[in-house]
PDB file of C-alpha atoms in Angstrom:
ATOM      1  CA  MET A  26      -0.019  -0.343  -0.179  1.00 56.00           C
ATOM      2  CA  SER A  27       1.511   3.067  -0.949  1.00 70.00           C
ATOM      3  CA  ILE A  28       2.352   6.145   2.088  1.00 75.00           C
ATOM      4  CA  LYS A  29      -0.860   7.952   1.014  1.00 74.00           C
ATOM      5  CA  ASN A  30      -3.322   4.989   1.157  1.00 86.00           C
ATOM      6  CA  VAL A  31      -1.624   4.102   4.664  1.00 89.00           C
ATOM      7  CA  ARG A  32      -1.898   7.972   5.830  1.00 92.00           C
ATOM      8  CA  LEU A  33      -5.652   8.124   4.367  1.00 91.00           C
ATOM      9  CA  GLU A  34      -6.391   5.584   6.596  1.00 93.00           C
ATOM     10  CA  VAL A  35      -4.837   6.251   9.471  1.00 94.00           C
ATOM     11  CA  MET A  36      -6.783   9.588   9.188  1.00 93.00           C
ATOM     12  CA  GLN A  37      -9.961   7.656   8.887  1.00 92.00           C
ATOM     13  CA  ALA A  38      -9.341   5.128  11.625  1.00 93.00           C
ATOM     14  CA  ILE A  39      -8.864   8.626  14.002  1.00 93.00           C
ATOM     15  CA  GLU A  40     -11.343  10.942  12.662  1.00 92.00           C
ATOM     16  CA  PRO A  41     -14.040   9.512  15.025  1.00 92.00           C
ATOM     17  CA  LYS A  42     -11.985  10.407  18.022  1.00 93.00           C
ATOM     18  CA  VAL A  43     -12.011  14.113  16.599  1.00 94.00           C
ATOM     19  CA  GLU A  44     -14.868  15.157  18.178  1.00 93.00           C
ATOM     20  CA  GLY A  45     -13.757  14.849  21.617  1.00 96.00           C
ATOM     21  CA  PHE A  46     -10.585  16.773  20.813  1.00 96.00           C
ATOM     22  CA  ILE A  47     -12.670  19.758  19.720  1.00 96.00           C
ATOM     23  CA  ASP A  48     -14.033  19.267  24.235  1.00 96.00           C
ATOM     24  CA  GLU A  49     -11.097  19.261  25.243  1.00 97.00           C
ATOM     25  CA  PHE A  50      -9.086  21.392  23.873  1.00 97.00           C
ATOM     26  CA  LEU A  51     -11.385  24.040  22.238  1.00 98.00           C
ATOM     27  CA  ILE A  52     -13.749  26.379  24.146  1.00 98.00           C
ATOM     28  CA  PRO A  53     -17.584  26.895  23.025  1.00 96.00           C
ATOM     29  CA  THR A  54     -17.323  30.700  21.244  1.00 97.00           C
ATOM     30  CA  GLU A  55     -20.091  31.474  23.657  1.00 97.00           C
ATOM     31  CA  LYS A  56     -17.790  31.185  26.610  1.00 97.00           C
ATOM     32  CA  ILE A  57     -14.472  31.891  24.803  1.00 98.00           C
ATOM     33  CA  TRP A  58     -12.879  35.624  24.654  1.00 98.00           C
ATOM     34  CA  GLN A  59     -13.731  37.824  22.296  1.00 98.00           C
ATOM     35  CA  PRO A  60     -11.608  41.088  21.110  1.00 97.00           C
ATOM     36  CA  THR A  61     -13.951  43.330  22.809  1.00 96.00           C
ATOM     37  CA  ASP A  62     -13.629  41.950  26.064  1.00 97.00           C
ATOM     38  CA  PHE A  63     -10.190  43.755  25.822  1.00 96.00           C
ATOM     39  CA  LEU A  64     -10.550  46.843  23.484  1.00 97.00           C
ATOM     40  CA  PRO A  65     -12.082  50.336  25.017  1.00 96.00           C
ATOM     41  CA  ASP A  66     -16.104  50.440  23.939  1.00 95.00           C
ATOM     42  CA  SER A  67     -16.764  52.522  21.100  1.00 95.00           C
ATOM     43  CA  GLN A  68     -20.305  52.868  22.277  1.00 96.00           C
ATOM     44  CA  SER A  69     -18.811  53.880  25.852  1.00 96.00           C
ATOM     45  CA  ASP A  70     -18.954  57.685  27.077  1.00 97.00           C
ATOM     46  CA  LYS A  71     -15.905  57.073  28.121  1.00 97.00           C
ATOM     47  CA  PHE A  72     -14.121  55.268  24.698  1.00 97.00           C
ATOM     48  CA  PHE A  73     -11.599  58.606  23.819  1.00 97.00           C
ATOM     49  CA  ASP A  74     -10.748  58.652  27.239  1.00 97.00           C
ATOM     50  CA  GLU A  75      -9.396  54.451  27.527  1.00 96.00           C
ATOM     51  CA  VAL A  76      -8.273  55.261  24.083  1.00 97.00           C
ATOM     52  CA  GLU A  77      -6.221  58.144  25.703  1.00 96.00           C
ATOM     53  CA  LYS A  78      -4.267  55.742  28.198  1.00 95.00           C
ATOM     54  CA  ILE A  79      -3.770  53.027  25.975  1.00 95.00           C
ATOM     55  CA  ARG A  80      -1.746  55.726  23.830  1.00 94.00           C
ATOM     56  CA  GLY A  81      -0.707  57.206  26.565  1.00 93.00           C
ATOM     57  CA  GLU A  82       1.011  53.561  27.965  1.00 92.00           C
ATOM     58  CA  ALA A  83       1.740  52.539  24.329  1.00 92.00           C
ATOM     59  CA  LYS A  84       4.902  55.595  24.439  1.00 87.00           C
ATOM     60  CA  GLU A  85       6.996  53.396  26.882  1.00 81.00           C
ATOM     61  CA  LEU A  86       7.377  51.050  24.542  1.00 88.00           C
ATOM     62  CA  GLY A  87      10.678  50.801  21.963  1.00 87.00           C
ATOM     63  CA  TYR A  88      10.971  50.136  18.634  1.00 88.00           C
ATOM     64  CA  ASP A  89      12.640  46.547  18.427  1.00 88.00           C
ATOM     65  CA  PHE A  90       8.802  46.109  20.694  1.00 92.00           C
ATOM     66  CA  TRP A  91       6.564  47.601  18.112  1.00 93.00           C
ATOM     67  CA  VAL A  92       8.801  46.043  14.849  1.00 92.00           C
ATOM     68  CA  THR A  93       7.741  42.131  16.865  1.00 93.00           C
ATOM     69  CA  LEU A  94       4.176  42.729  17.961  1.00 95.00           C
ATOM     70  CA  VAL A  95       3.567  43.757  14.578  1.00 95.00           C
ATOM     71  CA  ALA A  96       4.871  40.698  12.744  1.00 94.00           C
ATOM     72  CA  ASP A  97       3.370  38.584  15.562  1.00 95.00           C
ATOM     73  CA  THR A  98       0.315  40.157  14.433  1.00 96.00           C
ATOM     74  CA  ILE A  99       0.830  40.377  10.271  1.00 95.00           C
ATOM     75  CA  THR A 100       1.139  36.414  11.079  1.00 94.00           C
ATOM     76  CA  GLU A 101      -2.110  36.077  13.454  1.00 95.00           C
ATOM     77  CA  GLU A 102      -3.826  38.010  10.453  1.00 95.00           C
ATOM     78  CA  ALA A 103      -2.926  35.739   7.529  1.00 93.00           C
ATOM     79  CA  LEU A 104      -5.216  32.703   9.136  1.00 90.00           C
ATOM     80  CA  PRO A 105      -6.729  32.617   6.078  1.00 89.00           C
ATOM     81  CA  THR A 106      -3.577  30.841   4.084  1.00 91.00           C
ATOM     82  CA  TYR A 107      -3.550  29.170   7.041  1.00 92.00           C
ATOM     83  CA  GLU A 108      -6.592  27.465   6.762  1.00 92.00           C
ATOM     84  CA  SER A 109      -7.292  26.579   2.670  1.00 91.00           C
ATOM     85  CA  TRP A 110      -3.970  24.953   3.241  1.00 92.00           C
ATOM     86  CA  LEU A 111      -4.987  22.797   6.283  1.00 93.00           C
ATOM     87  CA  MET A 112      -8.157  21.786   4.515  1.00 92.00           C
ATOM     88  CA  ASP A 113      -6.582  20.712   1.380  1.00 92.00           C
ATOM     89  CA  VAL A 114      -4.557  18.515   3.832  1.00 93.00           C
ATOM     90  CA  GLU A 115      -4.966  14.131   2.903  1.00 92.00           C
ATOM     91  CA  GLY A 116      -7.525  12.739   5.511  1.00 91.00           C
ATOM     92  CA  ILE A 117      -9.383  16.792   6.838  1.00 90.00           C
ATOM     93  CA  ASP A 118     -12.974  15.819   3.686  1.00 81.00           C
ATOM     94  CA  GLN A 119     -14.377  18.835   3.440  1.00 83.00           C
ATOM     95  CA  HIS A 120     -16.534  18.015   0.266  1.00 81.00           C
ATOM     96  CA  ASN A 121     -17.639  14.184   0.613  1.00 73.00           C
ATOM     97  CA  GLY A 122     -21.715  15.068   2.113  1.00 56.00           C
ATOM     98  CA  LYS A 123     -20.176  14.412   6.117  1.00 63.00           C
ATOM     99  CA  ASP A 124     -19.741  16.285   8.745  1.00 75.00           C
ATOM    100  CA  ASN A 125     -16.139  15.738   9.316  1.00 85.00           C
ATOM    101  CA  GLY A 126     -14.147  15.693  12.391  1.00 92.00           C
ATOM    102  CA  TRP A 127     -10.946  17.056  10.442  1.00 94.00           C
ATOM    103  CA  SER A 128     -12.651  19.486   8.547  1.00 93.00           C
ATOM    104  CA  LYS A 129     -14.867  20.618  11.796  1.00 93.00           C
ATOM    105  CA  TRP A 130     -11.518  20.974  13.944  1.00 96.00           C
ATOM    106  CA  VAL A 131      -9.693  23.031  11.179  1.00 95.00           C
ATOM    107  CA  ARG A 132     -13.178  25.501  11.114  1.00 94.00           C
ATOM    108  CA  ALA A 133     -13.092  25.964  14.628  1.00 96.00           C
ATOM    109  CA  TRP A 134      -9.927  26.099  15.342  1.00 97.00           C
ATOM    110  CA  THR A 135      -9.520  29.173  12.444  1.00 96.00           C
ATOM    111  CA  ALA A 136     -12.364  30.469  14.249  1.00 96.00           C
ATOM    112  CA  GLU A 137     -10.277  30.691  17.506  1.00 97.00           C
ATOM    113  CA  GLU A 138      -7.384  31.756  16.139  1.00 97.00           C
ATOM    114  CA  ASN A 139      -8.832  34.643  13.896  1.00 96.00           C
ATOM    115  CA  ARG A 140      -9.456  36.340  17.429  1.00 97.00           C
ATOM    116  CA  HIS A 141      -5.603  36.711  17.981  1.00 97.00           C
ATOM    117  CA  GLY A 142      -5.274  38.607  14.611  1.00 97.00           C
ATOM    118  CA  ASP A 143      -8.279  40.792  15.110  1.00 97.00           C
ATOM    119  CA  VAL A 144      -7.327  42.346  18.764  1.00 98.00           C
ATOM    120  CA  LEU A 145      -3.523  42.692  18.003  1.00 98.00           C
ATOM    121  CA  ASN A 146      -4.666  45.000  15.236  1.00 98.00           C
ATOM    122  CA  LYS A 147      -7.321  46.636  16.278  1.00 98.00           C
ATOM    123  CA  TYR A 148      -4.500  47.386  19.505  1.00 97.00           C
ATOM    124  CA  LEU A 149      -2.344  48.532  17.237  1.00 97.00           C
ATOM    125  CA  TYR A 150      -4.688  51.240  15.479  1.00 96.00           C
ATOM    126  CA  LEU A 151      -5.726  52.666  18.470  1.00 96.00           C
ATOM    127  CA  SER A 152      -2.100  52.358  19.979  1.00 95.00           C
ATOM    128  CA  GLY A 153      -1.267  55.203  17.253  1.00 93.00           C
ATOM    129  CA  ARG A 154       2.891  54.617  16.717  1.00 92.00           C
ATOM    130  CA  VAL A 155       2.484  52.579  14.280  1.00 94.00           C
ATOM    131  CA  ASN A 156       2.159  52.736  10.611  1.00 94.00           C
ATOM    132  CA  MET A 157      -1.243  50.626   9.711  1.00 95.00           C
ATOM    133  CA  ARG A 158      -1.290  51.711   5.907  1.00 96.00           C
ATOM    134  CA  GLU A 159       1.988  50.009   5.387  1.00 96.00           C
ATOM    135  CA  ILE A 160       0.786  47.072   7.862  1.00 96.00           C
ATOM    136  CA  GLU A 161      -1.709  46.236   5.615  1.00 97.00           C
ATOM    137  CA  ILE A 162      -0.124  46.406   2.789  1.00 96.00           C
ATOM    138  CA  THR A 163       1.971  43.143   4.149  1.00 96.00           C
ATOM    139  CA  THR A 164      -0.614  41.720   5.090  1.00 96.00           C
ATOM    140  CA  GLN A 165      -2.166  41.700   1.767  1.00 96.00           C
ATOM    141  CA  HIS A 166       1.360  40.910   0.346  1.00 95.00           C
ATOM    142  CA  LEU A 167       1.689  37.771   2.885  1.00 94.00           C
ATOM    143  CA  ILE A 168      -1.944  36.322   2.526  1.00 94.00           C
ATOM    144  CA  SER A 169      -1.427  36.937  -1.701  1.00 94.00           C
ATOM    145  CA  ASP A 170       1.939  35.662  -1.357  1.00 92.00           C
ATOM    146  CA  GLY A 171       1.058  32.207   0.244  1.00 87.00           C
ATOM    147  CA  PHE A 172       3.238  29.888   1.690  1.00 85.00           C
ATOM    148  CA  ASP A 173       5.133  26.173   1.917  1.00 88.00           C
ATOM    149  CA  ILE A 174       5.884  25.279   4.712  1.00 91.00           C
ATOM    150  CA  GLY A 175       7.698  22.121   3.527  1.00 90.00           C
ATOM    151  CA  THR A 176       4.560  19.624   4.359  1.00 94.00           C
ATOM    152  CA  ASP A 177       2.927  19.178   1.449  1.00 92.00           C
ATOM    153  CA  ARG A 178      -0.409  17.605   2.167  1.00 93.00           C
ATOM    154  CA  ASP A 179       0.925  14.948   4.249  1.00 95.00           C
ATOM    155  CA  PRO A 180      -1.373  15.136   7.422  1.00 96.00           C
ATOM    156  CA  TYR A 181       1.711  13.393   9.662  1.00 97.00           C
ATOM    157  CA  LYS A 182       4.150  16.454   8.711  1.00 97.00           C
ATOM    158  CA  ASN A 183       1.337  18.596   8.913  1.00 96.00           C
ATOM    159  CA  PHE A 184       0.355  17.923  12.320  1.00 97.00           C
ATOM    160  CA  VAL A 185       4.075  18.152  13.234  1.00 98.00           C
ATOM    161  CA  TYR A 186       4.447  21.871  11.719  1.00 97.00           C
ATOM    162  CA  THR A 187       1.152  22.693  13.844  1.00 97.00           C
ATOM    163  CA  THR A 188       2.416  21.290  17.043  1.00 98.00           C
ATOM    164  CA  PHE A 189       5.909  22.623  17.028  1.00 98.00           C
ATOM    165  CA  GLN A 190       4.279  26.533  15.301  1.00 97.00           C
ATOM    166  CA  GLU A 191       1.704  27.002  18.280  1.00 97.00           C
ATOM    167  CA  LEU A 192       4.282  26.078  21.150  1.00 97.00           C
ATOM    168  CA  ALA A 193       6.550  28.745  19.206  1.00 96.00           C
ATOM    169  CA  THR A 194       3.379  31.429  19.128  1.00 96.00           C
ATOM    170  CA  ASN A 195       2.769  30.434  22.615  1.00 97.00           C
ATOM    171  CA  ILE A 196       6.069  31.676  24.087  1.00 97.00           C
ATOM    172  CA  SER A 197       6.727  34.844  21.832  1.00 96.00           C
ATOM    173  CA  HIS A 198       2.988  35.743  22.487  1.00 97.00           C
ATOM    174  CA  LYS A 199       4.676  35.357  26.564  1.00 97.00           C
ATOM    175  CA  ARG A 200       6.943  37.093  26.508  1.00 96.00           C
ATOM    176  CA  VAL A 201       5.877  40.017  24.571  1.00 96.00           C
ATOM    177  CA  GLY A 202       3.472  40.417  27.461  1.00 96.00           C
ATOM    178  CA  LYS A 203       5.553  39.861  30.253  1.00 96.00           C
ATOM    179  CA  MET A 204       7.452  42.985  28.236  1.00 94.00           C
ATOM    180  CA  ALA A 205       4.814  44.861  27.906  1.00 95.00           C
ATOM    181  CA  LYS A 206       3.812  44.332  31.760  1.00 95.00           C
ATOM    182  CA  LYS A 207       7.019  45.626  32.684  1.00 94.00           C
ATOM    183  CA  LYS A 208       6.375  49.184  30.928  1.00 92.00           C
ATOM    184  CA  GLY A 209       3.531  49.509  32.319  1.00 92.00           C
ATOM    185  CA  ASN A 210       1.215  48.354  30.097  1.00 94.00           C
ATOM    186  CA  PRO A 211      -1.467  46.102  31.501  1.00 94.00           C
ATOM    187  CA  LEU A 212      -3.674  45.918  28.971  1.00 95.00           C
ATOM    188  CA  LEU A 213      -1.299  44.920  26.253  1.00 97.00           C
ATOM    189  CA  ALA A 214       0.200  42.687  28.849  1.00 97.00           C
ATOM    190  CA  LYS A 215      -3.583  40.948  29.448  1.00 97.00           C
ATOM    191  CA  MET A 216      -3.724  40.659  25.951  1.00 97.00           C
ATOM    192  CA  CYS A 217      -0.892  38.730  25.143  1.00 97.00           C
ATOM    193  CA  THR A 218      -0.915  36.128  27.620  1.00 97.00           C
ATOM    194  CA  ILE A 219      -4.644  34.729  26.877  1.00 98.00           C
ATOM    195  CA  ILE A 220      -3.561  34.572  23.611  1.00 98.00           C
ATOM    196  CA  ALA A 221      -0.494  32.634  24.880  1.00 98.00           C
ATOM    197  CA  GLY A 222      -3.082  30.429  26.651  1.00 98.00           C
ATOM    198  CA  ASP A 223      -4.878  29.846  23.167  1.00 98.00           C
ATOM    199  CA  GLU A 224      -2.111  28.941  21.774  1.00 98.00           C
ATOM    200  CA  MET A 225      -0.900  26.576  23.948  1.00 98.00           C
ATOM    201  CA  ARG A 226      -4.330  24.931  23.819  1.00 98.00           C
ATOM    202  CA  HIS A 227      -3.326  24.823  20.473  1.00 98.00           C
ATOM    203  CA  HIS A 228      -0.278  23.046  20.746  1.00 98.00           C
ATOM    204  CA  LEU A 229      -1.620  20.573  23.046  1.00 98.00           C
ATOM    205  CA  ALA A 230      -4.140  18.923  20.380  1.00 98.00           C
ATOM    206  CA  TYR A 231      -1.786  19.102  17.817  1.00 98.00           C
ATOM    207  CA  ARG A 232       0.886  17.226  20.044  1.00 98.00           C
ATOM    208  CA  GLU A 233      -1.853  15.017  20.758  1.00 97.00           C
ATOM    209  CA  PHE A 234      -2.896  14.261  17.576  1.00 97.00           C
ATOM    210  CA  VAL A 235       1.235  13.370  16.755  1.00 97.00           C
ATOM    211  CA  LYS A 236       0.859  10.615  19.352  1.00 97.00           C
ATOM    212  CA  THR A 237      -2.515   9.355  18.249  1.00 96.00           C
ATOM    213  CA  ILE A 238      -1.332   8.544  15.004  1.00 96.00           C
ATOM    214  CA  MET A 239       2.357   7.636  16.899  1.00 96.00           C
ATOM    215  CA  GLY A 240       0.172   4.508  18.267  1.00 95.00           C
ATOM    216  CA  GLN A 241      -1.249   3.256  14.703  1.00 95.00           C
ATOM    217  CA  ASP A 242       1.512   3.694  12.235  1.00 96.00           C
ATOM    218  CA  PRO A 243       5.485   4.435  14.435  1.00 97.00           C
ATOM    219  CA  ASP A 244       7.469   4.161  11.542  1.00 97.00           C
ATOM    220  CA  GLY A 245       5.276   6.557   9.268  1.00 96.00           C
ATOM    221  CA  MET A 246       5.236   9.422  11.109  1.00 97.00           C
ATOM    222  CA  VAL A 247       8.550   9.592  12.791  1.00 98.00           C
ATOM    223  CA  LEU A 248      10.045   9.200   9.523  1.00 97.00           C
ATOM    224  CA  ALA A 249       7.298  12.425   8.707  1.00 97.00           C
ATOM    225  CA  PHE A 250       8.962  14.256  12.271  1.00 98.00           C
ATOM    226  CA  ALA A 251      12.749  13.443  10.918  1.00 98.00           C
ATOM    227  CA  ASP A 252      11.557  14.808   7.676  1.00 97.00           C
ATOM    228  CA  MET A 253      10.682  17.834   8.880  1.00 97.00           C
ATOM    229  CA  MET A 254      13.074  19.010  10.961  1.00 97.00           C
ATOM    230  CA  LYS A 255      15.814  18.021   8.090  1.00 96.00           C
ATOM    231  CA  LYS A 256      13.769  20.797   6.507  1.00 92.00           C
ATOM    232  CA  LYS A 257      13.778  22.967   9.006  1.00 93.00           C
ATOM    233  CA  ILE A 258      10.645  24.228  10.890  1.00 93.00           C
ATOM    234  CA  VAL A 259      10.372  27.961   9.117  1.00 90.00           C
ATOM    235  CA  MET A 260       7.832  29.966  10.586  1.00 89.00           C
ATOM    236  CA  PRO A 261       4.987  30.602   9.120  1.00 89.00           C
ATOM    237  CA  ALA A 262       5.293  34.519   7.860  1.00 88.00           C
ATOM    238  CA  HIS A 263       8.966  33.410   6.358  1.00 90.00           C
ATOM    239  CA  PHE A 264       7.588  35.184   3.056  1.00 92.00           C
ATOM    240  CA  LEU A 265       6.962  38.561   5.385  1.00 92.00           C
ATOM    241  CA  ARG A 266       8.251  41.534   3.003  1.00 93.00           C
ATOM    242  CA  GLU A 267       7.045  45.204   2.876  1.00 93.00           C
ATOM    243  CA  SER A 268       5.941  47.719  -0.158  1.00 94.00           C
ATOM    244  CA  GLY A 269       8.188  47.233  -2.977  1.00 91.00           C
ATOM    245  CA  GLY A 270      10.114  44.491  -0.720  1.00 91.00           C
ATOM    246  CA  THR A 271      10.585  41.936  -2.080  1.00 90.00           C
ATOM    247  CA  ILE A 272       9.793  38.363  -1.157  1.00 91.00           C
ATOM    248  CA  GLY A 273      10.544  37.604   2.781  1.00 87.00           C
ATOM    249  CA  GLU A 274      13.735  40.153   3.053  1.00 88.00           C
ATOM    250  CA  ALA A 275      11.217  41.788   5.975  1.00 90.00           C
ATOM    251  CA  PHE A 276      11.391  38.722   7.459  1.00 89.00           C
ATOM    252  CA  GLU A 277      15.077  37.784   8.463  1.00 87.00           C
ATOM    253  CA  GLN A 278      15.062  41.946   9.493  1.00 86.00           C
ATOM    254  CA  PHE A 279      12.492  40.526  11.854  1.00 89.00           C
ATOM    255  CA  SER A 280      13.541  37.350  13.028  1.00 88.00           C
ATOM    256  CA  ASN A 281      16.849  39.629  14.087  1.00 86.00           C
ATOM    257  CA  CYS A 282      14.499  41.598  16.436  1.00 86.00           C
ATOM    258  CA  ALA A 283      12.974  38.439  17.907  1.00 88.00           C
ATOM    259  CA  GLN A 284      15.946  37.539  18.606  1.00 88.00           C
ATOM    260  CA  ARG A 285      17.785  40.368  20.084  1.00 87.00           C
ATOM    261  CA  LEU A 286      15.132  40.775  22.378  1.00 88.00           C
ATOM    262  CA  GLY A 287      14.646  37.465  23.280  1.00 92.00           C
ATOM    263  CA  VAL A 288      11.089  36.803  22.311  1.00 93.00           C
ATOM    264  CA  TYR A 289      12.191  33.623  20.216  1.00 93.00           C
ATOM    265  CA  THR A 290      15.170  32.569  19.959  1.00 92.00           C
ATOM    266  CA  SER A 291      17.633  29.841  18.493  1.00 92.00           C
ATOM    267  CA  GLN A 292      17.411  28.275  21.425  1.00 94.00           C
ATOM    268  CA  ASP A 293      13.653  28.266  22.309  1.00 96.00           C
ATOM    269  CA  TYR A 294      13.799  26.089  18.803  1.00 96.00           C
ATOM    270  CA  ILE A 295      16.244  23.631  20.088  1.00 97.00           C
ATOM    271  CA  ASP A 296      14.233  23.479  23.535  1.00 97.00           C
ATOM    272  CA  ILE A 297      10.707  22.788  21.812  1.00 98.00           C
ATOM    273  CA  LEU A 298      12.281  20.293  19.914  1.00 98.00           C
ATOM    274  CA  LYS A 299      13.811  18.224  23.181  1.00 98.00           C
ATOM    275  CA  LYS A 300       9.913  18.430  25.092  1.00 98.00           C
ATOM    276  CA  LEU A 301       8.539  16.907  21.447  1.00 98.00           C
ATOM    277  CA  ASN A 302      11.040  14.232  21.529  1.00 98.00           C
ATOM    278  CA  ASP A 303      10.205  13.054  25.168  1.00 98.00           C
ATOM    279  CA  TYR A 304       6.574  13.517  24.960  1.00 98.00           C
ATOM    280  CA  TRP A 305       6.428  10.968  21.680  1.00 98.00           C
ATOM    281  CA  ASP A 306       8.861   9.390  23.587  1.00 97.00           C
ATOM    282  CA  ILE A 307      11.110   8.876  20.707  1.00 98.00           C
ATOM    283  CA  GLY A 308      14.037   7.275  22.571  1.00 96.00           C
ATOM    284  CA  ASN A 309      12.618   3.909  23.432  1.00 96.00           C
ATOM    285  CA  LEU A 310      10.489   3.648  20.603  1.00 96.00           C
ATOM    286  CA  ARG A 311      11.485  -0.098  19.413  1.00 94.00           C
ATOM    287  CA  GLY A 312      10.162  -2.662  17.265  1.00 95.00           C
ATOM    288  CA  LEU A 313      10.701   0.197  13.992  1.00 96.00           C
ATOM    289  CA  SER A 314      11.469  -0.217  10.269  1.00 97.00           C
ATOM    290  CA  ASP A 315      14.925   0.239   9.221  1.00 97.00           C
ATOM    291  CA  GLN A 316      15.017   3.322   7.883  1.00 97.00           C
ATOM    292  CA  ALA A 317      12.093   4.772  10.427  1.00 97.00           C
ATOM    293  CA  GLU A 318      15.175   3.875  13.196  1.00 98.00           C
ATOM    294  CA  LYS A 319      17.786   5.686  11.097  1.00 98.00           C
ATOM    295  CA  ALA A 320      15.215   8.596  11.682  1.00 98.00           C
ATOM    296  CA  ARG A 321      14.612   7.656  15.202  1.00 98.00           C
ATOM    297  CA  VAL A 322      18.949   8.273  16.364  1.00 98.00           C
ATOM    298  CA  TYR A 323      18.890  11.030  14.416  1.00 98.00           C
ATOM    299  CA  LEU A 324      16.634  12.722  15.884  1.00 98.00           C
ATOM    300  CA  MET A 325      17.290  11.997  19.296  1.00 98.00           C
ATOM    301  CA  LYS A 326      21.027  13.260  18.202  1.00 98.00           C
ATOM    302  CA  LEU A 327      19.272  16.725  16.657  1.00 98.00           C
ATOM    303  CA  PRO A 328      19.415  18.304  19.896  1.00 97.00           C
ATOM    304  CA  GLU A 329      23.167  18.366  20.576  1.00 96.00           C
ATOM    305  CA  ARG A 330      23.805  18.742  17.155  1.00 96.00           C
ATOM    306  CA  LEU A 331      22.125  22.487  16.872  1.00 95.00           C
ATOM    307  CA  GLN A 332      23.254  22.776  20.146  1.00 95.00           C
ATOM    308  CA  ARG A 333      26.539  23.449  18.375  1.00 93.00           C
ATOM    309  CA  ILE A 334      25.476  25.470  15.736  1.00 91.00           C
ATOM    310  CA  SER A 335      23.705  27.468  17.593  1.00 86.00           C
ATOM    311  CA  GLU A 336      26.005  28.704  19.819  1.00 84.00           C
ATOM    312  CA  ARG A 337      28.126  29.537  16.944  1.00 82.00           C
ATOM    313  CA  MET A 338      25.476  31.644  14.763  1.00 74.00           C
ATOM    314  CA  GLN A 339      25.392  35.361  15.735  1.00 73.00           C
ATOM    315  CA  PHE A 340      22.361  37.293  14.427  1.00 68.00           C
ATOM    316  CA  SER A 341      22.982  40.829  13.248  1.00 66.00           C
ATOM    317  CA  GLN A 342      22.661  43.578  15.998  1.00 69.00           C
ATOM    318  CA  GLN A 343      21.434  47.191  13.930  1.00 73.00           C
ATOM    319  CA  GLN A 344      18.418  48.066  14.685  1.00 74.00           C
ATOM    320  CA  TYR A 345      16.692  48.204  10.741  1.00 81.00           C
ATOM    321  CA  THR A 346      13.874  50.984   9.943  1.00 85.00           C
ATOM    322  CA  PHE A 347      11.039  49.366   9.210  1.00 91.00           C
ATOM    323  CA  LYS A 348       7.996  51.245   7.208  1.00 92.00           C
ATOM    324  CA  TRP A 349       5.618  49.283   9.591  1.00 94.00           C
ATOM    325  CA  VAL A 350       6.901  51.462  12.918  1.00 90.00           C
ATOM    326  CA  GLU A 351       8.577  55.027  12.238  1.00 73.00           C
ATOM    327  CA  ALA A 352       9.939  57.560  13.947  1.00 54.00           C
ATOM    328  CA  ASN A 353       7.090  57.734  16.726  1.00 49.00           C
ATOM    329  CA  GLY A 354       7.904  54.469  17.596  1.00 45.00           C
ATOM    330  CA  MET A 355      11.153  54.738  18.577  1.00 44.00           C
ATOM    331  CA  LEU A 356      11.468  56.089  21.909  1.00 38.00           C
TER     332      LEU A 356
END
């Protein structure tokens, strides 16, 4: 049987469990937070006073901070790309006339994630510290350029990717929130912290998807995991560009900002890999095919190898001037 058919069979076998995953890891629409829970009420007489407070608190945040927050926001705003990508994955069948559990998951996950870009975008607009038109241009570019995360339509690779990426965004949002709190911006801190909480729930879900598949097809999943790590887990916004720029040009500069701030670093990448190796018990898997065993050994040795590379890596300390954040974002 072909690899594609095996994966499809496994996805179909697990599909009845997805309803339980939705109940466990997602929150009903009526109970979860919404962006307006954090932002000034435009129907209130105190609206302008609350906006002034946001603008005042925003003045304490530095240039690299704003660049990182903008890039995080744009990444969240490109959600249409991520949903359309996942809906095309093998086994996520939205066309066969029944309510497929996997497609229900993708839609419900998307609905939760959609609130992140919404609340951050509105906050940036009200803060008065960034060039919203340039941000909007970059967001439109990112969606229209699409992305290629090296997973093709393979559900195993896509779930490895989302497991890794959801934890990476959890780390990033959590640290941005801590920085905002330290600078006396409790509203932004609270927003970023609760977004980070959503990302952690989603990470736990995708981590469980992989673990469940590992129980059905350990050879296939280990090979998929190793393949993704050989390609490297690229960020969903790796095609980021500003107006007039080329694809990916702005992403490298943003990554340097995130590294300088300590929001998301090469060490975080290594630590996430270690956590996934531990949770999926890669070190103790037995009875694998020869090819899968080689992949398992590769995964176990990879953190140490990446650690040595990381210690030799150097990142630019020079501050790049983005079109998103002009002089009014610099203190």
